Short mmCIF file of C-alpha atoms in Angstrom, two decimals:
data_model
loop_
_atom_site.label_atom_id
_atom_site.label_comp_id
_atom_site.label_asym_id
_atom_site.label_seq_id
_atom_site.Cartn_x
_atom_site.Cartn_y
_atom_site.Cartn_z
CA UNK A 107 0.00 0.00 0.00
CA UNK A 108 2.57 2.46 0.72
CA UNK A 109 4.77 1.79 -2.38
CA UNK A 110 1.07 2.13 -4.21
CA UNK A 111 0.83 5.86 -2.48
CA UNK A 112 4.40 6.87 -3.19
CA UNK A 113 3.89 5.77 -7.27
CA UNK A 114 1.12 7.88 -7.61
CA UNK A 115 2.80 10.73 -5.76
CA UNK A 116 5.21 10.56 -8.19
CA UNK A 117 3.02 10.26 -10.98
CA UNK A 118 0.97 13.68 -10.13
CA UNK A 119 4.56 15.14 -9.06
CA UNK A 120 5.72 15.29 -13.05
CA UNK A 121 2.23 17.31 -13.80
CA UNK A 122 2.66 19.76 -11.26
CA UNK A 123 6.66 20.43 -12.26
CA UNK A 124 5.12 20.85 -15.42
CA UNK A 125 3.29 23.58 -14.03
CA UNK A 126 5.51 25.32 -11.84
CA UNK A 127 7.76 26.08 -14.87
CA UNK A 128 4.66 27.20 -16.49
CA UNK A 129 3.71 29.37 -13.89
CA UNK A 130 4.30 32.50 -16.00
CA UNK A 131 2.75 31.08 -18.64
CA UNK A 132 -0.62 30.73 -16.43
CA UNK A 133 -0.52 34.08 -15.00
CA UNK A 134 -0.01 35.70 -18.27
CA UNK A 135 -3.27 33.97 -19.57
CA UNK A 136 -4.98 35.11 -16.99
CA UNK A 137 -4.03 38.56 -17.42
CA UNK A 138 -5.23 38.43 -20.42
CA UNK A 139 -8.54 36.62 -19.86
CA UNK A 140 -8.66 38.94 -17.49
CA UNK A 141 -8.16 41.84 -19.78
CA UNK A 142 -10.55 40.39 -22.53
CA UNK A 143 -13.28 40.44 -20.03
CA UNK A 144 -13.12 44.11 -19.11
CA UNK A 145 -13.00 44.95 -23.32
CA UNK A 146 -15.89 42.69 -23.72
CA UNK A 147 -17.63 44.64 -20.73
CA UNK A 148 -16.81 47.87 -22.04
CA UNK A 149 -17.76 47.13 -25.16
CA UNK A 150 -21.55 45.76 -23.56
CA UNK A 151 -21.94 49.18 -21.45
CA UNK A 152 -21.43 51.19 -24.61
CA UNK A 153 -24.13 49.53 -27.08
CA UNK A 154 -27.79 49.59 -27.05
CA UNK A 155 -30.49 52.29 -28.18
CA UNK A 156 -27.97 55.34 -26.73
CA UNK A 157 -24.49 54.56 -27.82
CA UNK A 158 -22.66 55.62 -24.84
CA UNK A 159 -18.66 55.79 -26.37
CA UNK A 160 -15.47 54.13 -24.42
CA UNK A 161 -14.16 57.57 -23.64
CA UNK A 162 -17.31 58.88 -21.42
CA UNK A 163 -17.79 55.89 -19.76
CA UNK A 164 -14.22 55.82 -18.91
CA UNK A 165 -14.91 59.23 -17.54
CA UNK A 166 -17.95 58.47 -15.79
CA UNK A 167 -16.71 55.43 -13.74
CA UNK A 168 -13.94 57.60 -12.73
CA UNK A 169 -16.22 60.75 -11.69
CA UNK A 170 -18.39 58.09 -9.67
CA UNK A 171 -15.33 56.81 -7.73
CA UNK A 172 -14.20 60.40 -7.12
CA UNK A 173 -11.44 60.82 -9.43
CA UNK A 174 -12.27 63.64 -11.59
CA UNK A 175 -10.02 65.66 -13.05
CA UNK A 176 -13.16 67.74 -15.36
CA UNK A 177 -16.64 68.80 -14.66
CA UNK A 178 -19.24 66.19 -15.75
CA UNK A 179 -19.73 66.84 -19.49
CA UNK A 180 -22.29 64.25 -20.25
CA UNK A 181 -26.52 64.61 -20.48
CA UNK A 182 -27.97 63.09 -17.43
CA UNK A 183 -29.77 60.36 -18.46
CA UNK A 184 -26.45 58.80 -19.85
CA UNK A 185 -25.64 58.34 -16.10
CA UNK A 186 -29.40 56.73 -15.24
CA UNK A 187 -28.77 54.19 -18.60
CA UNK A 188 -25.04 53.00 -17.50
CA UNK A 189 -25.42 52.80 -13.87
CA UNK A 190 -28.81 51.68 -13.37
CA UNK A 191 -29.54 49.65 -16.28
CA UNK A 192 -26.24 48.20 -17.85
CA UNK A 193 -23.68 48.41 -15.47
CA UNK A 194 -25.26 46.09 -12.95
CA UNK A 195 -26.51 43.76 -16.08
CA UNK A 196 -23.09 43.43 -17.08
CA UNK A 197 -21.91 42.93 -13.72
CA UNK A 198 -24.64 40.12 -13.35
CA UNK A 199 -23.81 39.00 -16.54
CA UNK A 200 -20.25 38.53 -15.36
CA UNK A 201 -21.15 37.02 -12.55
CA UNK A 202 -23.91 34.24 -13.62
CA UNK A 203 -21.16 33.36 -16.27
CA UNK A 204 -18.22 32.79 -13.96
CA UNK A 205 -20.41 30.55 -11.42
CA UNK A 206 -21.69 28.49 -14.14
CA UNK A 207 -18.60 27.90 -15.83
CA UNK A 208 -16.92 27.16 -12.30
CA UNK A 209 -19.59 24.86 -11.52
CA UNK A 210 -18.94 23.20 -14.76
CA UNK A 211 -15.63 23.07 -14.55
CA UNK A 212 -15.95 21.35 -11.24
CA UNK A 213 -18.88 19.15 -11.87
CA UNK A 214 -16.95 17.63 -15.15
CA UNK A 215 -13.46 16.78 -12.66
CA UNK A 216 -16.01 15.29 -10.17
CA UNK A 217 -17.17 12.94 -12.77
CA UNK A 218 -14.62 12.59 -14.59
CA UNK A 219 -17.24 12.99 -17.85
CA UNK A 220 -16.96 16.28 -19.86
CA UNK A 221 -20.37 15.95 -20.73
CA UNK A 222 -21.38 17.01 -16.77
CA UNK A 223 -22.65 20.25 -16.27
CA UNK A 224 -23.94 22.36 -13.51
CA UNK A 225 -27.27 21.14 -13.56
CA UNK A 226 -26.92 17.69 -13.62
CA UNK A 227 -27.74 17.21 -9.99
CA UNK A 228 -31.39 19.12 -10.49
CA UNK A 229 -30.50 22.47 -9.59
CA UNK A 230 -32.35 24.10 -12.74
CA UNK A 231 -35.54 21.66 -11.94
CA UNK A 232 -35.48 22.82 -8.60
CA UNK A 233 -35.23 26.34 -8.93
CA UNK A 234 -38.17 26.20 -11.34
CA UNK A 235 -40.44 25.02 -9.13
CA UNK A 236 -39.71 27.80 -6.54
CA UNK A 237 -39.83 30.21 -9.15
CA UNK A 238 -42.94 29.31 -10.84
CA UNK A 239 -44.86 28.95 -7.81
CA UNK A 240 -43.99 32.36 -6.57
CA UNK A 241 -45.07 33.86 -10.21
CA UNK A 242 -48.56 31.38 -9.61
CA UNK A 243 -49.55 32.24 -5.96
CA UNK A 244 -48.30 35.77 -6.02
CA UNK A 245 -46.24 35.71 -3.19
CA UNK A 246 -44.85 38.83 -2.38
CA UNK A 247 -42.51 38.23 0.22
CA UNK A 248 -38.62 39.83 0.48
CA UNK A 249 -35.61 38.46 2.04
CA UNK A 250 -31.90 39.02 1.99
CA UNK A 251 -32.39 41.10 -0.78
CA UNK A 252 -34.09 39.12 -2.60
CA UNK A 253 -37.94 39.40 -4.35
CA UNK A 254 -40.03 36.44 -4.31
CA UNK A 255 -39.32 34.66 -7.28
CA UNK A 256 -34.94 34.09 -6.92
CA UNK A 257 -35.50 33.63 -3.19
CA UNK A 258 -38.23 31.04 -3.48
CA UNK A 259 -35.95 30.00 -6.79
CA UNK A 260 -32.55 29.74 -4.51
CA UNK A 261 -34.25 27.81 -1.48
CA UNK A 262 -36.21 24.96 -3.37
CA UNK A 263 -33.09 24.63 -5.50
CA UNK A 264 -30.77 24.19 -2.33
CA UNK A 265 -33.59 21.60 -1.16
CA UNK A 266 -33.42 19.61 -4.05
CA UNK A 267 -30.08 18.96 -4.02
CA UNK A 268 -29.97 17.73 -0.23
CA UNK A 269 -32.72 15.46 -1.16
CA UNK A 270 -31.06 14.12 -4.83
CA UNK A 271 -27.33 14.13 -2.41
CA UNK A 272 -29.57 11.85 -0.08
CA UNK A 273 -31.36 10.17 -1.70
CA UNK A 274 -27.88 8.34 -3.49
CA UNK A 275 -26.17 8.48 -0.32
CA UNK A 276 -25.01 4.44 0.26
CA UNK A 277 -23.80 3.88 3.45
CA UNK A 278 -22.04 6.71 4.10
CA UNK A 279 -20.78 6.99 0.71
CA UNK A 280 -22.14 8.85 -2.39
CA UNK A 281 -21.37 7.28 -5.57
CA UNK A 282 -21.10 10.01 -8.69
CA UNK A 283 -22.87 7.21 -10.87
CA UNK A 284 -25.72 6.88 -8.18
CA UNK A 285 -25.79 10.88 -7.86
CA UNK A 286 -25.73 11.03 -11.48
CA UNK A 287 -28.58 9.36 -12.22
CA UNK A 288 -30.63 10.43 -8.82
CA UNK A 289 -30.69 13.94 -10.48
CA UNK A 290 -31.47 12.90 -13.24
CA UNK A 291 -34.30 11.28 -12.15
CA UNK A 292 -35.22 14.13 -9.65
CA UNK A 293 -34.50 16.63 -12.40
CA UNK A 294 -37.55 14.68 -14.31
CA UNK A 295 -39.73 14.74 -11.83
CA UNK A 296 -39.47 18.52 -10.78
CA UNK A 297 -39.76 19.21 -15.17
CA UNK A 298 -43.14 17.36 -15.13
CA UNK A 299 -44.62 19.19 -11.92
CA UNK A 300 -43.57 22.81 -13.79
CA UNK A 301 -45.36 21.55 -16.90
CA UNK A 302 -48.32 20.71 -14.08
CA UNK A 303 -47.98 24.39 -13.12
CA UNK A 304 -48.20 25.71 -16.80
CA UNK A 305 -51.32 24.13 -17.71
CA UNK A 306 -53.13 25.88 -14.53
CA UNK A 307 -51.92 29.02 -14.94
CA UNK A 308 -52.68 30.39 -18.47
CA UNK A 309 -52.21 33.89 -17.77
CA UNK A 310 -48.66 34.19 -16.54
CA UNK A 311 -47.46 31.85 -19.23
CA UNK A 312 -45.22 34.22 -20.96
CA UNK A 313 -44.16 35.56 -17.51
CA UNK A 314 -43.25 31.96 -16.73
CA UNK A 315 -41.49 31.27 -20.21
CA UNK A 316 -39.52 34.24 -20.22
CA UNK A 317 -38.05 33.37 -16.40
CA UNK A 318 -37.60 29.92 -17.35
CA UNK A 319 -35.35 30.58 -20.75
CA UNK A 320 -32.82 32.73 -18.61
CA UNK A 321 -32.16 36.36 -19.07
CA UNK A 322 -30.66 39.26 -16.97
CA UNK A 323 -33.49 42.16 -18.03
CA UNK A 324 -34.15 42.24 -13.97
CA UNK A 325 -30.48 42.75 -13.27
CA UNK A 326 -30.50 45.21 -10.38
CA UNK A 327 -27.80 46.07 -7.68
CA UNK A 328 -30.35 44.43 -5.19
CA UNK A 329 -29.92 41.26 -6.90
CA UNK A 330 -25.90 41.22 -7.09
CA UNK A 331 -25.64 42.18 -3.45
CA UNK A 332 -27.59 39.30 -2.82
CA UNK A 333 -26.17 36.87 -4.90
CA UNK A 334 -22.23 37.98 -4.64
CA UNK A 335 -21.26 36.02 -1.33
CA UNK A 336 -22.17 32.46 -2.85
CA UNK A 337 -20.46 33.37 -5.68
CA UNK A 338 -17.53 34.42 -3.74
CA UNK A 339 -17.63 31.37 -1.32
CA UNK A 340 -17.97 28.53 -3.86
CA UNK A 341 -14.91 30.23 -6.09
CA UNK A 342 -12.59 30.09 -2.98
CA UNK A 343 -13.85 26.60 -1.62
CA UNK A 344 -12.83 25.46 -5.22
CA UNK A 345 -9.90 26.79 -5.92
CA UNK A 346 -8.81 25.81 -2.21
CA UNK A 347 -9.48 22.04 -3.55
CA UNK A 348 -8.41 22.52 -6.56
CA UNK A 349 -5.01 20.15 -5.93
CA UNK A 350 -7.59 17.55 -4.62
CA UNK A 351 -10.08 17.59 -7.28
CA UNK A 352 -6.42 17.05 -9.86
CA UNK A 353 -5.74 13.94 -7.24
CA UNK A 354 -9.50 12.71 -8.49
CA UNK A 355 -8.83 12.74 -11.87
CA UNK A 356 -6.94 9.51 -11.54
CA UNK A 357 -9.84 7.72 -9.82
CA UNK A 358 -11.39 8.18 -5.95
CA UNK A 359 -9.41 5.18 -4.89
CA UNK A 360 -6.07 6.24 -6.53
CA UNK A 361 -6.58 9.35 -4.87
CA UNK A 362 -7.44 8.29 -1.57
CA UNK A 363 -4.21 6.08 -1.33
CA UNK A 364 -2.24 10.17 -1.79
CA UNK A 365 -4.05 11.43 1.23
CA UNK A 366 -7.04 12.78 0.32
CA UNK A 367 -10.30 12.02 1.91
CA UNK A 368 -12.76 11.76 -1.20
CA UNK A 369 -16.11 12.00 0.40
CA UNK A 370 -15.24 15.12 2.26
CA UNK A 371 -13.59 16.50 -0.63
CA UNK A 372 -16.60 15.46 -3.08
CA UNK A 373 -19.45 16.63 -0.40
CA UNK A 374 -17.74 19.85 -0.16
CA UNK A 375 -17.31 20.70 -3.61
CA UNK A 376 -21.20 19.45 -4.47
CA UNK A 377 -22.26 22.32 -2.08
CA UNK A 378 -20.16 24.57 -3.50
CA UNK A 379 -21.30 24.37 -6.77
CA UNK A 380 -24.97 23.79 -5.93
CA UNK A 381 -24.62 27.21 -3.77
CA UNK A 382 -23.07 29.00 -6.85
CA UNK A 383 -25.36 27.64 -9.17
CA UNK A 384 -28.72 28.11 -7.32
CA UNK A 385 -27.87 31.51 -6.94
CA UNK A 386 -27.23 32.31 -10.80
CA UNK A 387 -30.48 30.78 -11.41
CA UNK A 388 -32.28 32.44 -8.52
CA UNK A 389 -31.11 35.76 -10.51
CA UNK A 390 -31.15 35.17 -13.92
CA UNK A 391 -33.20 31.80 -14.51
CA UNK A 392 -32.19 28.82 -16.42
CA UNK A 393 -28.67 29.56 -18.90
CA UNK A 394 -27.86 26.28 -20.14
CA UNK A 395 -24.66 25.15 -22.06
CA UNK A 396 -22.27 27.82 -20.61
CA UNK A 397 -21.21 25.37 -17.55
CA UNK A 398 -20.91 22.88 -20.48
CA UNK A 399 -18.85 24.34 -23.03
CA UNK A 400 -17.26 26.71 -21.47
CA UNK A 401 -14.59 24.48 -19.03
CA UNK A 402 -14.65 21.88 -21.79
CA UNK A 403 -12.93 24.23 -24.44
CA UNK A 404 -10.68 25.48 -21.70
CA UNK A 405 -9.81 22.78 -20.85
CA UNK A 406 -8.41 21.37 -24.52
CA UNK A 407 -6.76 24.49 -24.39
CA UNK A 408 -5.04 24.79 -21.43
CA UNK A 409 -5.10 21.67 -20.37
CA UNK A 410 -7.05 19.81 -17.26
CA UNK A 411 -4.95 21.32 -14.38
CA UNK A 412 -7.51 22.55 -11.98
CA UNK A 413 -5.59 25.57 -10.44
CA UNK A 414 -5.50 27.52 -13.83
CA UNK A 415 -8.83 25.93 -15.25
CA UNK A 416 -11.19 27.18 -12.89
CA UNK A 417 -10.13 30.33 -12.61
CA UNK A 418 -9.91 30.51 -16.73
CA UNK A 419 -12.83 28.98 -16.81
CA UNK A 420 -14.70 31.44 -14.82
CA UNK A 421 -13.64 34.35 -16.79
CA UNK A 422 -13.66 33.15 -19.78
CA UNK A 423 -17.72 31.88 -18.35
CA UNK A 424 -18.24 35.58 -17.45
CA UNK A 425 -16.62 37.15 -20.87
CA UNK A 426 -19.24 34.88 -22.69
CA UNK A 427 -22.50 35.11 -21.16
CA UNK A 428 -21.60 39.42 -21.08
CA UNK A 429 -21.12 38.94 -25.09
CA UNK A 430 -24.07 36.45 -25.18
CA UNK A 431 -26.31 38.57 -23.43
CA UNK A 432 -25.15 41.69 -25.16
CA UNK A 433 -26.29 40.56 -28.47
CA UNK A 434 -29.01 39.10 -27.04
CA UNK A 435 -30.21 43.01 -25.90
CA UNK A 436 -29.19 44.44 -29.37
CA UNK A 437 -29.84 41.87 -32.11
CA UNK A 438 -33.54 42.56 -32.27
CA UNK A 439 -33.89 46.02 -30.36
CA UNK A 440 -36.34 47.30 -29.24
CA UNK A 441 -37.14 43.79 -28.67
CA UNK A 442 -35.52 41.41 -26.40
CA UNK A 443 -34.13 37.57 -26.82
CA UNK A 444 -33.89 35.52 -23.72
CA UNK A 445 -30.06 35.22 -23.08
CA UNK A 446 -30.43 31.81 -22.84
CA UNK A 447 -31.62 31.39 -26.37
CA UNK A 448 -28.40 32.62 -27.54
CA UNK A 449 -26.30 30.04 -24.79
CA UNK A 450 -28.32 27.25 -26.44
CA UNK A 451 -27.84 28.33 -29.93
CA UNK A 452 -24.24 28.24 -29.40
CA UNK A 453 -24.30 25.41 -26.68
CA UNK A 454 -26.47 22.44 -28.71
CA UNK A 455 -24.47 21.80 -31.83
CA UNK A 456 -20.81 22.03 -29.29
CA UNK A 457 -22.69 19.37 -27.13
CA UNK A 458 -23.46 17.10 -30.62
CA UNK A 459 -20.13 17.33 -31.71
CA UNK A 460 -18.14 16.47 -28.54
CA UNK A 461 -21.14 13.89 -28.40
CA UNK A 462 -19.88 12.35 -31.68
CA UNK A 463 -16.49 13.13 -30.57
CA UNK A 464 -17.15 10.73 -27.42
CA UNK A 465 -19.31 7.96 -30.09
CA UNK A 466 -15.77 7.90 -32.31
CA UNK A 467 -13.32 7.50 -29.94
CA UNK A 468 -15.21 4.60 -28.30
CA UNK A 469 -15.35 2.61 -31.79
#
């Protein structure tokens, strides 16, 4: 057993040499993921119906934070359109992307499958439900800074996945291929009971659709204040196990024989992701694809060490859903296409060919 430990320490020592050398290399990409995201933000706060050009926004950031070196120069209602409308969309925007792409990032090392995304374990299924029945009954209530719908959205989301984590539990130990398909099964169950909810509640239909496509159009300040601390909390949590969740890439057993203890590790990471991700769909409904192809494109790029892909891939997560939802605002102004629309359009045929991908390498 121990010369079994000490192989495999030497097998993941080689990798992370690898990377040391390469350290440079990783910061430099991302700076410059980093960089990419604030031209692709800029570039969202300055289009819509009012063209609002680099220069004054530039100027107006500055005069907001105090550092003014001119008298305001710009029309009023410039102010009211970047920092009440598309500042805190972007900033949403952003932040949706990054968890999703996180989650998806983690989700796919977790199962070692890079077909595994952030909803897998029935987060989207269970958020609906909340959501839906707060748009059906009317409730009003407000929490946390919150409105009804995300925090009804964000707490039967949580719910459902302590009952799917549960529910594949095996003494004491949770299989990924048992919480696989438990989601999967929940996720089913949750679909058919919002379909229940459609049929009985003709008149908020289009309400309903809208929320359940995904789309930042209620991006407030209220909403990222909210929202911000699970982001915050599951990004730390996983790139503090980021070294373990490299370790699981070679297989829980190989990875418990280096030290690590896998069902900690695993229950730990599950929560962070399903806080992350409840709380981007709490705020912006259902995005699908970007916690799909988002980490799996980083990672054929950068390769499948987890300390530079999750941070890559939650930038690179953020820079796409702000460009997503961007066009999303302006392809069809005055009119509006749910963001999520745009994520699928781009997301479905990357799924079918790294599904074919997956058929040929099997043959």
């Amino acid at each position: 057993m121990l010369e079994t430990a000490r192989a495999y320490r030497r097998v993941l020592k080689r990798p992370v040499k690898a990377i040391q050398r390469l350290r440079p290399r990783g910061l430099t990409l991302l700076g410059a993921a980093t960089g990419a995201w604030f031209a692709v933000a800029l570039l969202a706060l300055g289009l819509g119906a009012v063209q609002l050009p680099p220069g004054q926004i530039a100027r107006m950031l500055l005069y907001s934070l105090g550092i003014a070196w001119q008298e305001a120069d710009w029309v009023r209602s410039h102010e009211v359109i970047l920092f009440h409308l598309r500042l805190p969309r972007v900033i949403l925007g952003g932040l949706v992307g990054a968890a999703l792409g996180l989650s998806g990032a983690v989700l796919q090392g977790l199962f070692r499958n890079p077909m595994a995304g952030p909803f897998v374990l029935g987060v989207s299924s269970g958020a609906s439900v909340g959501a839906v029945l707060s748009m059906v009954l009317g409730v009003s209530v407000h929490a946390f800074g919150l409105r009804a719908v995300p925090l009804m959205a964000f707490g039967t989301a949580l719910g459902t996945v302590l009952l799917v984590y549960n529910l594949a539990r095996v003494k004491g130990r949770v299989p990924t291929g048992t919480l696989l398909l438990a989601g999967i099964a929940i996720s089913s169950f949750l679909s058919a009971v919002v379909s229940l909810l459609l049929v009985f509640s003709e008149e908020k239909v289009a309400m309903i659709l809208f929320w359940l496509m995904g789309g930042l159009g209620r991006a407030d300040w209220a909403s990222i204040t909210a929202a911000l601390p699970y982001f915050v909390l599951g990004a730390v949590v996983t790139l503090i196990y980021a070294r373990d969740l490299n370790a699981l890439l070679l297989g829980e057993e190989s990875a418990q024989h280096l030290g690590v203890s896998v069902e900690r590790v695993k229950r730990t990471l599950l929560l962070a992701v399903s806080l992350m991700t409840a709380a981007a769909v709490s705020v912006s409904g259902i995005i699908g694809f970007v916690g799909l192809i988002i980490p799996h494109a980083v990672r054929m790029l950068i390769g499948p060490d987890h300390r530079l892909l999750a941070p890559m891939s939650a930038l690179v997560g953020g820079m796409f859903l702000t460009a997503a939802d961007t066009l999303a605002r302006t392809a069809v102004a005055p009119s509006e296409i749910p963001v999520g629309v745009i994520t699928a359009l781009c997301g479905a045929p990357f799924f079918l060919w790294l599904l074919r991908k997956r058929r040929v390498s099997m043959m």
